Coordinates of C-alpha atoms in Angstrom, one line a residue:
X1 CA 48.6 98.7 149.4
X2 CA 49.6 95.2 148.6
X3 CA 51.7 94.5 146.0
X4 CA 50.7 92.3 142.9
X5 CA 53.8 90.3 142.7
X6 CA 53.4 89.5 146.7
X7 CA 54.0 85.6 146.9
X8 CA 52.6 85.3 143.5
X9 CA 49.3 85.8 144.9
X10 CA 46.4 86.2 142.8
X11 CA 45.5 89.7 142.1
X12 CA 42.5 91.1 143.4
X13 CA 42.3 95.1 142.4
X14 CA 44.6 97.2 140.7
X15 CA 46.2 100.5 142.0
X16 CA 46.0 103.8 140.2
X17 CA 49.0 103.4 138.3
X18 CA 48.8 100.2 137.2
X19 CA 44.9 101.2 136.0
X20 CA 46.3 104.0 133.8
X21 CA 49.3 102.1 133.0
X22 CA 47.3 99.1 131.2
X23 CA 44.4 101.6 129.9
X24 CA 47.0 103.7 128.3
X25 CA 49.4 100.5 126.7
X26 CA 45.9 99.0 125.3
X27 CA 45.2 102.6 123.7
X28 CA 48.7 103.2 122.9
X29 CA 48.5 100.1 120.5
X30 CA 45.3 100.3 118.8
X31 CA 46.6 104.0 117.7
X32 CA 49.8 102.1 116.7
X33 CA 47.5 99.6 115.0
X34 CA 45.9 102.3 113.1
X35 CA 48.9 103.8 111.8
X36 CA 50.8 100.9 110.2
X37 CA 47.8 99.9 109.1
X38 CA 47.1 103.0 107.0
X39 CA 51.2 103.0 106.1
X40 CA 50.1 99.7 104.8
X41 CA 53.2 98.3 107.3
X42 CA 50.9 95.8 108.4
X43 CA 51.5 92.0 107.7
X44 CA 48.6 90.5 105.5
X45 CA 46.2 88.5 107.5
X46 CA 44.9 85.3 106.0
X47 CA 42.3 86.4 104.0
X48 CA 44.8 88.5 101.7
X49 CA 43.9 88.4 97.7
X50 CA 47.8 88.2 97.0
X51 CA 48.0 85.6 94.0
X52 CA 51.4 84.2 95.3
X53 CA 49.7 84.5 99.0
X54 CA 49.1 81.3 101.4
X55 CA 47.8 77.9 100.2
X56 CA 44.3 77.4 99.8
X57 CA 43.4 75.8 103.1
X58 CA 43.6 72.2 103.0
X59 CA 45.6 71.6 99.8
X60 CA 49.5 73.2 100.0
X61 CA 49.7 71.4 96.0
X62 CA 46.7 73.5 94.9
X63 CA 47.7 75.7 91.5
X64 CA 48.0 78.9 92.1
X65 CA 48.1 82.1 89.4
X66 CA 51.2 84.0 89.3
X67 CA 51.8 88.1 90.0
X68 CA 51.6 88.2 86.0
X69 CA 52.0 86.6 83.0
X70 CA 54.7 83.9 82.7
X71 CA 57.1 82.8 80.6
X72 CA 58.1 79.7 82.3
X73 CA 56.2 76.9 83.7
X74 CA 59.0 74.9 84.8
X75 CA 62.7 75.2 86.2
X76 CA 65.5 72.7 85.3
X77 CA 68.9 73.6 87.8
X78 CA 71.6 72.1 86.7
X79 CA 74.4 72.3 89.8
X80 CA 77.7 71.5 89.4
X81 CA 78.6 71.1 92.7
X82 CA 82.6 71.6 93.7
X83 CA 83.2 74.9 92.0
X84 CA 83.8 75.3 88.3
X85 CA 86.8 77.5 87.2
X86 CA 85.5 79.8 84.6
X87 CA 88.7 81.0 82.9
X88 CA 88.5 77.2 81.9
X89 CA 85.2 76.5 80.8
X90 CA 82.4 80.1 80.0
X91 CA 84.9 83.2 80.6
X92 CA 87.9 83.3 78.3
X93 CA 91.1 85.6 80.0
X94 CA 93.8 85.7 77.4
X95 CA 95.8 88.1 79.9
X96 CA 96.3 84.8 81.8
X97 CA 98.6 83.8 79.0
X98 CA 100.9 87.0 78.6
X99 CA 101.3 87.2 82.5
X100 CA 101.5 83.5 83.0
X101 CA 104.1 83.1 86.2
X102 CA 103.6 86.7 87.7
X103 CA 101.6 87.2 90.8
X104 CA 98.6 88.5 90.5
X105 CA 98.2 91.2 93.7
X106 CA 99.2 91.7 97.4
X107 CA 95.4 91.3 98.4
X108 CA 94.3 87.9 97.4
X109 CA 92.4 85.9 99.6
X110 CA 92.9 82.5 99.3
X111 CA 91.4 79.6 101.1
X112 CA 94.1 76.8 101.1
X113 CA 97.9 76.8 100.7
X114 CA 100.2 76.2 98.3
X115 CA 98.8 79.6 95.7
X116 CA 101.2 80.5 93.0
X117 CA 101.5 82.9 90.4
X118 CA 99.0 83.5 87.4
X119 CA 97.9 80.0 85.7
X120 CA 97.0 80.1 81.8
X121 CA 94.2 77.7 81.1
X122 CA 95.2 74.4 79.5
X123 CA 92.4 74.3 77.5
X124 CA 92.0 76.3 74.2
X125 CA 88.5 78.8 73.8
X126 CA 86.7 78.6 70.0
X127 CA 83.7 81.0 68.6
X128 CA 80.8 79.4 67.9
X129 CA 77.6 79.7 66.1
X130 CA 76.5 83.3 64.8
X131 CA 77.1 85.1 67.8
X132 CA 80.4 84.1 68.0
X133 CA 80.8 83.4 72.2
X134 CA 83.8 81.9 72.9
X135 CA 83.8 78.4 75.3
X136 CA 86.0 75.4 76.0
X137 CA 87.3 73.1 73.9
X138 CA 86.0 70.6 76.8
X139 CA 82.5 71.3 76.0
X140 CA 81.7 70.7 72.6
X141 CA 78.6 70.2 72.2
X142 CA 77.0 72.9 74.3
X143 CA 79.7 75.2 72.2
X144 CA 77.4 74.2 69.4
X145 CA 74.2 75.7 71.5
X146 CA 75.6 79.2 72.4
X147 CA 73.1 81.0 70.0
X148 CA 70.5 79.2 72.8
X149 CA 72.8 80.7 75.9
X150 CA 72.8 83.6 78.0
X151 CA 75.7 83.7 79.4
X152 CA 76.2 85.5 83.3
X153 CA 80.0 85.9 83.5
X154 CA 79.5 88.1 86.6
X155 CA 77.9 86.3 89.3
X156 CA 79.6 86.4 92.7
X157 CA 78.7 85.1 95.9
X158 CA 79.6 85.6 99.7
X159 CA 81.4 82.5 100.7
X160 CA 84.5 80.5 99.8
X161 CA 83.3 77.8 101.6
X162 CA 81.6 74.9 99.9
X163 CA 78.5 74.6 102.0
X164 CA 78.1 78.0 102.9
X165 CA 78.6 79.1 98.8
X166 CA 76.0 76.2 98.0
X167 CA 73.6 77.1 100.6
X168 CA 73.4 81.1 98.8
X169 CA 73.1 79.5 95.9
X170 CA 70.2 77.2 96.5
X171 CA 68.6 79.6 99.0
X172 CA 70.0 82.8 99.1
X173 CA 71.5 83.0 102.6
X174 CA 74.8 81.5 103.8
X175 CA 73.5 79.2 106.7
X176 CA 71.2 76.4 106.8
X177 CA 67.8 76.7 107.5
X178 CA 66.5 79.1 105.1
X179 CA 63.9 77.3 101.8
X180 CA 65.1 76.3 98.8
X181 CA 64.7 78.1 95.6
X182 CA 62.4 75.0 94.6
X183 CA 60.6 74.9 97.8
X184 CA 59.8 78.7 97.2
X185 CA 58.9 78.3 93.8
X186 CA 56.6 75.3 95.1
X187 CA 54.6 77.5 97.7
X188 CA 54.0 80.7 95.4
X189 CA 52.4 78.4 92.5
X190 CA 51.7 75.3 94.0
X191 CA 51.8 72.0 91.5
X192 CA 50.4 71.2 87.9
X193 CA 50.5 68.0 88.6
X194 CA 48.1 65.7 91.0
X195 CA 50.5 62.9 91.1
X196 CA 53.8 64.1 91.3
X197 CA 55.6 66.3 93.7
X198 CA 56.0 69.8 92.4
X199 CA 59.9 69.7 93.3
X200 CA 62.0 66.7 92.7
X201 CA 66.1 66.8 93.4
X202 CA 67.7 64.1 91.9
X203 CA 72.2 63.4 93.0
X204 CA 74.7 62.8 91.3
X205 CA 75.5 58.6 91.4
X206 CA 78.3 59.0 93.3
X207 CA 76.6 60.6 96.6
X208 CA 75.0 63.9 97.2
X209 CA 75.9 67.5 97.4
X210 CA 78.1 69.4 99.9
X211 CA 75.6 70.8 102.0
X212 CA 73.4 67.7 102.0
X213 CA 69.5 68.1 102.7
X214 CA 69.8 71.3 103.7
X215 CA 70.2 71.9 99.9
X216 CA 66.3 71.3 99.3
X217 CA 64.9 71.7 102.3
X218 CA 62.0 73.8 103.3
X219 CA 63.5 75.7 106.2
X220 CA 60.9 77.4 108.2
X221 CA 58.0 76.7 105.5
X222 CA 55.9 73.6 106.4
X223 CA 57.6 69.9 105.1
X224 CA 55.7 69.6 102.2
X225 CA 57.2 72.2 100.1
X226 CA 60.4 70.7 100.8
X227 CA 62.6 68.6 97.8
X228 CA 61.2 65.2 97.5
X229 CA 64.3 62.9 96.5
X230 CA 64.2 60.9 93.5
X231 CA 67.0 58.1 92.3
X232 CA 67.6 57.6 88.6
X233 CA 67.6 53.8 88.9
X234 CA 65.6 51.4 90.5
X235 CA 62.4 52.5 92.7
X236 CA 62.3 56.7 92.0
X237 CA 61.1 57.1 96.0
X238 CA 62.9 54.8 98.7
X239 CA 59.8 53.1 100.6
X240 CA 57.4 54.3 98.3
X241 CA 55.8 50.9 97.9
X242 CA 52.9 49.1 100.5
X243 CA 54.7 46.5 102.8
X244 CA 54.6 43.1 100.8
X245 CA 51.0 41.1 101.6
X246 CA 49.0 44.4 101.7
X247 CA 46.7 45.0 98.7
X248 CA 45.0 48.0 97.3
X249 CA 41.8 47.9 98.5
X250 CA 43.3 48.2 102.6
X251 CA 45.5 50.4 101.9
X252 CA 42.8 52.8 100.7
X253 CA 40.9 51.7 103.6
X254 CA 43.6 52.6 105.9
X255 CA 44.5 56.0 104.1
X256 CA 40.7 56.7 103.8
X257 CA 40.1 56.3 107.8
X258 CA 43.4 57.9 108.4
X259 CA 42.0 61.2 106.5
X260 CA 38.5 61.1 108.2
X261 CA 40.5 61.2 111.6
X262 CA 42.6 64.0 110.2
X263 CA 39.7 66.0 109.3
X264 CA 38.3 65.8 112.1
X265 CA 41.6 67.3 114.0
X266 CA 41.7 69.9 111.2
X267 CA 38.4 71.2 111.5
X268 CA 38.8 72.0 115.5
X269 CA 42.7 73.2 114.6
X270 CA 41.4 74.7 111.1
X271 CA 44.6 77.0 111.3
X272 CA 46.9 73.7 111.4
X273 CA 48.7 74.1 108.5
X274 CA 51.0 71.7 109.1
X275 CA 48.4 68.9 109.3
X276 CA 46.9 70.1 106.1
X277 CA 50.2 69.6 104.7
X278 CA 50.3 66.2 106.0
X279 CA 46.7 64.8 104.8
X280 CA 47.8 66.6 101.2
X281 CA 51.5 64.3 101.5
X282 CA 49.4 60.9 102.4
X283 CA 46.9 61.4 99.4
X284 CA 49.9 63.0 97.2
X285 CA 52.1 59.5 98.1
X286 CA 49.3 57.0 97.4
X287 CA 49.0 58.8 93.7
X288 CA 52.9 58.5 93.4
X289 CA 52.7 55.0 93.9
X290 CA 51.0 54.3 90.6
X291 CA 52.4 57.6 88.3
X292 CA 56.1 58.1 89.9
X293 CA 57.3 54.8 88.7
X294 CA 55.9 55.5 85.6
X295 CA 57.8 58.9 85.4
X296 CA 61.1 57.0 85.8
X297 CA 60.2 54.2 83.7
X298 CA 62.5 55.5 80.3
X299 CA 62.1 52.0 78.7
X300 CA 59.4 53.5 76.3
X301 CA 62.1 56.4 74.8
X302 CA 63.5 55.5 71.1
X303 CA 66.9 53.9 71.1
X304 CA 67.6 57.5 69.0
X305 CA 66.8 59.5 72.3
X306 CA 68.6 57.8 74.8
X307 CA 71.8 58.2 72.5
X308 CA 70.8 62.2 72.4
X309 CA 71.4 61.9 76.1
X310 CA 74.3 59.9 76.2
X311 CA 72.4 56.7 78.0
X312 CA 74.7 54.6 75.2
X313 CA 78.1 55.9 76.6
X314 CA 79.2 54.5 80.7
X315 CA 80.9 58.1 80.9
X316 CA 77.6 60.3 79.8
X317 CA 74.9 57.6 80.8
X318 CA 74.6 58.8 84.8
X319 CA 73.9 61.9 84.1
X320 CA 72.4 61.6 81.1
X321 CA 70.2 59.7 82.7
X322 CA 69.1 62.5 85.1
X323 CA 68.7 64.9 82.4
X324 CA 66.0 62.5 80.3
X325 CA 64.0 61.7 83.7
X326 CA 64.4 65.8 84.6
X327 CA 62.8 66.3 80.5
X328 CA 59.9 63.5 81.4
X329 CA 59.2 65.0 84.8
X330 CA 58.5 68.5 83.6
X331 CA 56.3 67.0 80.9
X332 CA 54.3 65.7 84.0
X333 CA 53.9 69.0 85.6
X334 CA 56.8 68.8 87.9
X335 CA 57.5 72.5 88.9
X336 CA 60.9 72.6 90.0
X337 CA 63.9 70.0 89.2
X338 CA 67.1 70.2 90.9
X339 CA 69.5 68.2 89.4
X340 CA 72.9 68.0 91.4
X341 CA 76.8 66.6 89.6
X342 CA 79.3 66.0 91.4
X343 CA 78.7 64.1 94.7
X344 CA 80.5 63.4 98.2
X345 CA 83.1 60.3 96.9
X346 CA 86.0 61.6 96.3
X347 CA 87.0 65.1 97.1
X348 CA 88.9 66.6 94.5
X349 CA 87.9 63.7 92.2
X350 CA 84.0 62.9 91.9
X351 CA 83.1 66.8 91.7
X352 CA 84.7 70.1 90.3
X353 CA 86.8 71.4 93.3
X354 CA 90.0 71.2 91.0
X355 CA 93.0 71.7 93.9
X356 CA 95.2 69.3 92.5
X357 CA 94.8 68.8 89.0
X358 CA 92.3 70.7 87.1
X359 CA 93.1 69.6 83.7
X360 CA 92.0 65.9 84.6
X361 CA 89.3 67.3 86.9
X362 CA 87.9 69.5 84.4
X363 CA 88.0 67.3 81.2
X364 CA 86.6 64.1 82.9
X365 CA 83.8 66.2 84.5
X366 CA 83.0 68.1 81.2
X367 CA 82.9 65.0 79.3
X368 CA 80.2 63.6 81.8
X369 CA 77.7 66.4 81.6
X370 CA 78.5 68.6 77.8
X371 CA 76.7 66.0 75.5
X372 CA 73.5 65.4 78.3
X373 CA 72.8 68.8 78.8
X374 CA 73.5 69.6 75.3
X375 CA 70.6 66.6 74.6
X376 CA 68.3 67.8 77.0
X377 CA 68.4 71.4 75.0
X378 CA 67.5 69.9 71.5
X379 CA 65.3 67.5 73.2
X380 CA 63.5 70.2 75.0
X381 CA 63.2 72.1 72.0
X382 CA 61.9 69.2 69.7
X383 CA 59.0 68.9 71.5
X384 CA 58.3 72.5 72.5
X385 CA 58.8 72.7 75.7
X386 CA 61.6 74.8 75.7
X387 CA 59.5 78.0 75.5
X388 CA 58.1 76.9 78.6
X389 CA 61.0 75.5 80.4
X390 CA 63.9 77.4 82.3
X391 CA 67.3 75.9 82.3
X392 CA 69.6 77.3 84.9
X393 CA 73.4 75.8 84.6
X394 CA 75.7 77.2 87.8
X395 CA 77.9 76.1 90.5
X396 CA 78.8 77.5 94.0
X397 CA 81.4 79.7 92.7
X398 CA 84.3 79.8 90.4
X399 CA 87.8 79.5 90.8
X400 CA 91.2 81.7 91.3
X401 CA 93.1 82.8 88.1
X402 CA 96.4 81.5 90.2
X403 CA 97.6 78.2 90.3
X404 CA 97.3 76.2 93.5
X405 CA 100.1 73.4 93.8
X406 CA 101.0 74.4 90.5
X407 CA 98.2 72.4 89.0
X408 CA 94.6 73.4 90.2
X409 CA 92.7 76.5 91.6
X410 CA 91.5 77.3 94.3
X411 CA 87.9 78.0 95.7
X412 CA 86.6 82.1 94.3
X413 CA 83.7 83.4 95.3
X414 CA 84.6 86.5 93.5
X415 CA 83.1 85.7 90.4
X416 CA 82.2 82.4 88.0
X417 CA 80.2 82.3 85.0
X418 CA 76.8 80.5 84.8
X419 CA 73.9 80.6 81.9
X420 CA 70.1 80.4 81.8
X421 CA 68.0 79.4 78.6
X422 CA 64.2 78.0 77.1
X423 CA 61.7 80.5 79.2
X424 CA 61.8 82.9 76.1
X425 CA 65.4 84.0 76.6
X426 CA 67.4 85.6 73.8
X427 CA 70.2 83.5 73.5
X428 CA 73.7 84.0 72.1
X429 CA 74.3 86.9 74.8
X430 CA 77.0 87.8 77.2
X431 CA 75.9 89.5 80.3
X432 CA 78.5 91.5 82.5
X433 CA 82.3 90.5 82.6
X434 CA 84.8 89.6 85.7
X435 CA 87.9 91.7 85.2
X436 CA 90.5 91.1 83.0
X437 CA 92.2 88.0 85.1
X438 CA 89.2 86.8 86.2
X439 CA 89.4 87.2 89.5
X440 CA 86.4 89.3 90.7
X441 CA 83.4 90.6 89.0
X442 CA 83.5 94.0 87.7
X443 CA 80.6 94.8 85.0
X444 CA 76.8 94.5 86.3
X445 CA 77.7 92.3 89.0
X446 CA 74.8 89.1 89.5
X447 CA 74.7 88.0 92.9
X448 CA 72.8 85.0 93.9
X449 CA 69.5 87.1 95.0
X450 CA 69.5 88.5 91.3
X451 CA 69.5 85.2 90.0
X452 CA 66.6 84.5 92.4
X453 CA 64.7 86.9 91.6
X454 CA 65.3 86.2 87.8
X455 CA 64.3 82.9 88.2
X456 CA 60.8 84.2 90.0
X457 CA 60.0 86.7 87.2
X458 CA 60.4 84.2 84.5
X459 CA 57.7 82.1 86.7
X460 CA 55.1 85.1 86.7
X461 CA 56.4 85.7 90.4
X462 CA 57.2 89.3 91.7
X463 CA 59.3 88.3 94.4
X464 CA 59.1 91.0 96.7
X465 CA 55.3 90.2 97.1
X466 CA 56.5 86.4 97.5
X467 CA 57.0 86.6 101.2
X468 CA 55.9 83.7 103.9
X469 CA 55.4 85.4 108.0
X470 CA 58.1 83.9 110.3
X471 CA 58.8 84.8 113.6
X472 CA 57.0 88.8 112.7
X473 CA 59.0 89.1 109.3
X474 CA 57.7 88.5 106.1
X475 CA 60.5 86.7 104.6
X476 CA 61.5 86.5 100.9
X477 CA 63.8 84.2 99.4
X478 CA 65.8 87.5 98.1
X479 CA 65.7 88.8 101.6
X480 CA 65.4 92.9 100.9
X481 CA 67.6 92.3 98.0
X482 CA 67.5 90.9 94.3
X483 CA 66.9 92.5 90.7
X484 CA 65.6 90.6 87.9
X485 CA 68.8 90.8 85.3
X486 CA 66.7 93.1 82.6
X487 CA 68.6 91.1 79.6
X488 CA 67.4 88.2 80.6
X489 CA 63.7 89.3 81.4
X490 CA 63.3 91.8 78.7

C-alpha cells in the first residue's frame, strides 16, 4: 500500500490505521471538549456575559460596568522613578541610629560596590495629625495629610534592577511585553470620556522613565489600550494637529471616507479587532483635536490654585504642573493617569537612585514633589472628587539600610513603603512593617500583584475574572497571584 507521505503526493485513500487513527483523535476530542466544558475549564467564547469581558465590537472606548460596585472611578499613579529609600522618607528605623557603623549580616545582596556598615538617616521623623504616623522632615506638607494616608511599609518586589523593578511595578511581571496597569484598567471599563484617551502618562521634564514605553504599553492587548503620551507644556499630543493649509471640513471628508473604507474591511474581517481599534483611534484623535488642548489649557485656574500646586515656585512648578493637568484630566473622564518623576538626565541626579549622596538627592527630590502632591490632595478633595479618585504614590523599590560610598544606598527590592488614598480609603493607617533595619519585609508582606489587584477592586474589578486569551491562556495582570490588601478595601 502506498504511503501518504510518498513524494508529497496527494493522498487518495486512507489505510486502516490511519482510518481509526483520525476517527478515534476527532472522538477523543469532542469527549475532551465535553469534559472541560462541564469543569467549566473552557476559555469563554465571544459571546460571554462577563461585565469586564471583551469590547463591544467596534468601539474598544465603549464604558463598560464593573464585577461590582465601585469605589473609584479614576486612578492617579504617582511614580517616583529611581528608588526611594524608606528609612528616609515613610518607614522610620530608630535601630539604624543605636547600630550606626555595625554591619548588618553575612547574607546581604547588594547590587553595586562600595556597601558599608549600617547608615542612620540624616533626616529627622515627626508625628503628625491625630493618628500620629511618623514621616520625614523632607516632606512637610504631605506630613500634614497623614490622617488622608494609608500607608504600605511592606511592599517588596522581585528585582534590584531598575527596569526589571519598574516593569513589576507597572505591569506585574519582570520583562517587557506584558500591559500596563492602565492599559488593563482601560480594557476592563473602557472610557467615560468621548474625547479623551482613557489612559494618559505624562514624564517627568527632564526625560522619561527607566524602562521607557514599555512602561505604558499594551503588550499583547491591541494598541489602543496602550498609554497615550501627554506633555505638560506646549501642544498635549506631538502631531496632534492637521498639516498647515488643511481645514475642517476635508479633514472630515477624509476621516469620513477613510471609515466607510474601514467598514467595509471590518464587516468581511468582523473578528478584526485590531481594525476596530484603529477606526475607534482615528474618530477618538479627531475629538482630541478640539477637547485635548482644552484639557491642558490651565490658564483658566485662579492664581490661588496654581500656588496650591506649586506652579508659583521654579522648584515645585514641573511637577506641579503635572499634578493640576492629572486633577483636570480626571474631571474629564480620563480613567487612568500615570504620572512619572524622575527622568533619564542625570543618573543619580534627575531621579531618586541615591548611590552617592542621598541627603542632596533626597531633599532636592522631596522638595519637588511634597507641596504638588500635597495640593493635588486638598484640591481633590475641595471639589469632591476625592471619594471617587484613587491616588497611588510608589517607586520601583526602596533602598538598603547600609551605606553605599559612605553617603547613599543602594538599590532594595526587599521592601519600600508606598501609600494609596481618595477611593473611600480610611486614612491615617499603617499597614504591615519591614523588619527592624529595614531591610526586608516582614509583616503582611504586599507584593506588586497585591497592589494590582487592590487597585482593580477599588475600580469595581475582580481581577481574577479580568483576563484577555493570548496564545491559549487567559492572562491576568496578577498572573495566578494577587490579594486585594483587606485594610485598604474593607
Amino acid at each position: 500500500m502506498r504511503s501518504h507521505h510518498h513524494h508529497c503526493r496527494k493522498k487518495t485513500f486512507w489505510s486502516r490505521r490511519d482510518f481509526l487513527f483520525q476517527s478515534g483523535g476527532g472522538i477523543a476530542g469532542l469527549a475532551l471538549a465535553d469534559l472541560l466544558g462541564r469543569q467549566g475549564l473552557l476559555a469563554a467564547g465571544a459571546a460571554q456575559s462577563d461585565a469586564c469581558a471583551a469590547p463591544l465590537a467596534g468601539n474598544p472606548f465603549a464604558p463598560r460596568p464593573p464585577h461590582f460596585e465601585p469605589r473609584a472611578k479614576a486612578v492617579i499613579s504617582l511614580f517616583m522613578s529611581g528608588g526611594v529609600s524608606q528609612v528616609d522618607t515613610f518607614d522610620p528605623k530608630p535601630a539604624l541610629a543605636r547600630h550606626a557603623g555595625q554591619p548588618l549580616a553575612d547574607s546581604v545582596v547588594v547590587r553595586q560596590g562600595h556597601p558599608g556598615p549600617l547608615m542612620p538617616s540624616p533626616f529627622e521623623f515627626r508625628r503628625h495629625g491625630e493618628s500620629g504616623i511618623e514621616v520625614s522632615e523632607i516632606f512637610p506638607h504631605l506630613g500634614a495629610k497623614v490622617d488622608e494616608l494609608a500607608f504600605i511599609r511592606s511592599i517588596h518586589g522581585r528585582s534590584n534592577d531598575h527596569i526589571q523593578a519598574t516593569y513589576e511595578m507597572q505591569s506585574g511581571q519582570i520583562r517587557m511585553g506584558f500591559p500596563a496597569v492602565g492599559s488593563w484598567v482601560t480594557y476592563g471599563l473602557g472610557s467615560e470620556s468621548a474625547s479623551l484617551p482613557a489612559f494618559v502618562v505624562m514624564n517627568d521634564h527632564r526625560g522619561g522613565p527607566l524602562g521607557g514605553p514599555n512602561d505604558w504599553s499594551a503588550g499583547f492587548m491591541p494598541a489602543t489600550y496602550q498609554g497615550t503620551l501627554f506633555r505638560a507644556v506646549g501642544d498635549p499630543i506631538v502631531d496632534l494637529q492637521p498639516p498647515a493649509g488643511m481645514t475642517v471640513t476635508q479633514q472630515r471628508a477624509r476621516l469620513d471616507t477613510l471609515a466607510k473604507l474601514n467598514e467595509i474591511d471590518l464587516a468581511r474581517n468582523p473578528g478584526n479587532s485590531e481594525l476596530a481599534a484603529r477606526i475607534a483611534s482615528y474618530e477618538l484623535a479627531y475629538r482630541m483635536q478640539g477637547c485635548a488642548p482644552e484639557a491642558v489649557d490651565i490658564s483658566a485656574e485662579s492664581e490661588a490654585t496654581k500656588k496650591l500646586y506649586g506652579l508659583d515656585n521654579p522648584l515645585t512648578e514641573p511637577f506641579g504642573r503635572q499634578c493640576l493637568l492629572a486633577r483636570r484630566l480626571v474631571e474629564r473622564g480620563v480613567r487612568f493617569v500615570q504620572l512619572f518623576h524622575g527622568g533619564l538626565g542625570q543618573q543619580n541626579t534627575d531621579t531618586w537612585d541615591a548611590h552617592s549622596n542621598l541627603k542632596e538627592n533626597h531633599t532636592l527630590h522631596a522638595a519637588e514633589t511634597d507641596l504638588p502632591i500635597a495640593g493635588l490632595l486638598t484640591d481633590l478633595k475641595a471639589r469632591g472628587l476625592l471619594d471617587s479618585t484613587l491616588l497611588v504614590w510608589h517607586a520601583e523599590f526602596g533602598r538598603m539600610p547600609i551605606s553605599q560610598r559612605g553617603v547613599g544606598r543602594d538599590h532594595n527590592p526587599g521592601t519600600m513603603t508606598g501609600w494609596m488614598a481618595g477611593a473611600g480609603i480610611r486614612g491615617g493607617q499603617v499597614i504591615g512593617a519591614s523588619d527592624d533595619f529595614g531591610y526586608r519585609a516582614v509583616e503582611q508582606r504586599v507584593s506588586a500583584h497585591d497592589l494590582h489587584a487592590t487597585i482593580l477592586h477599588l475600580l469595581g474589578i475582580d481581577h481574577t475574572r479580568l483576563t484577555y486569551r493570548y496564545k491559549g491562556r487567559d492572562m491576568r495582570l496578577t498572573d495566578v497571584h494577587g490579594v486585594p490588601i483587606p485594610q485598604i478595601v474593607a
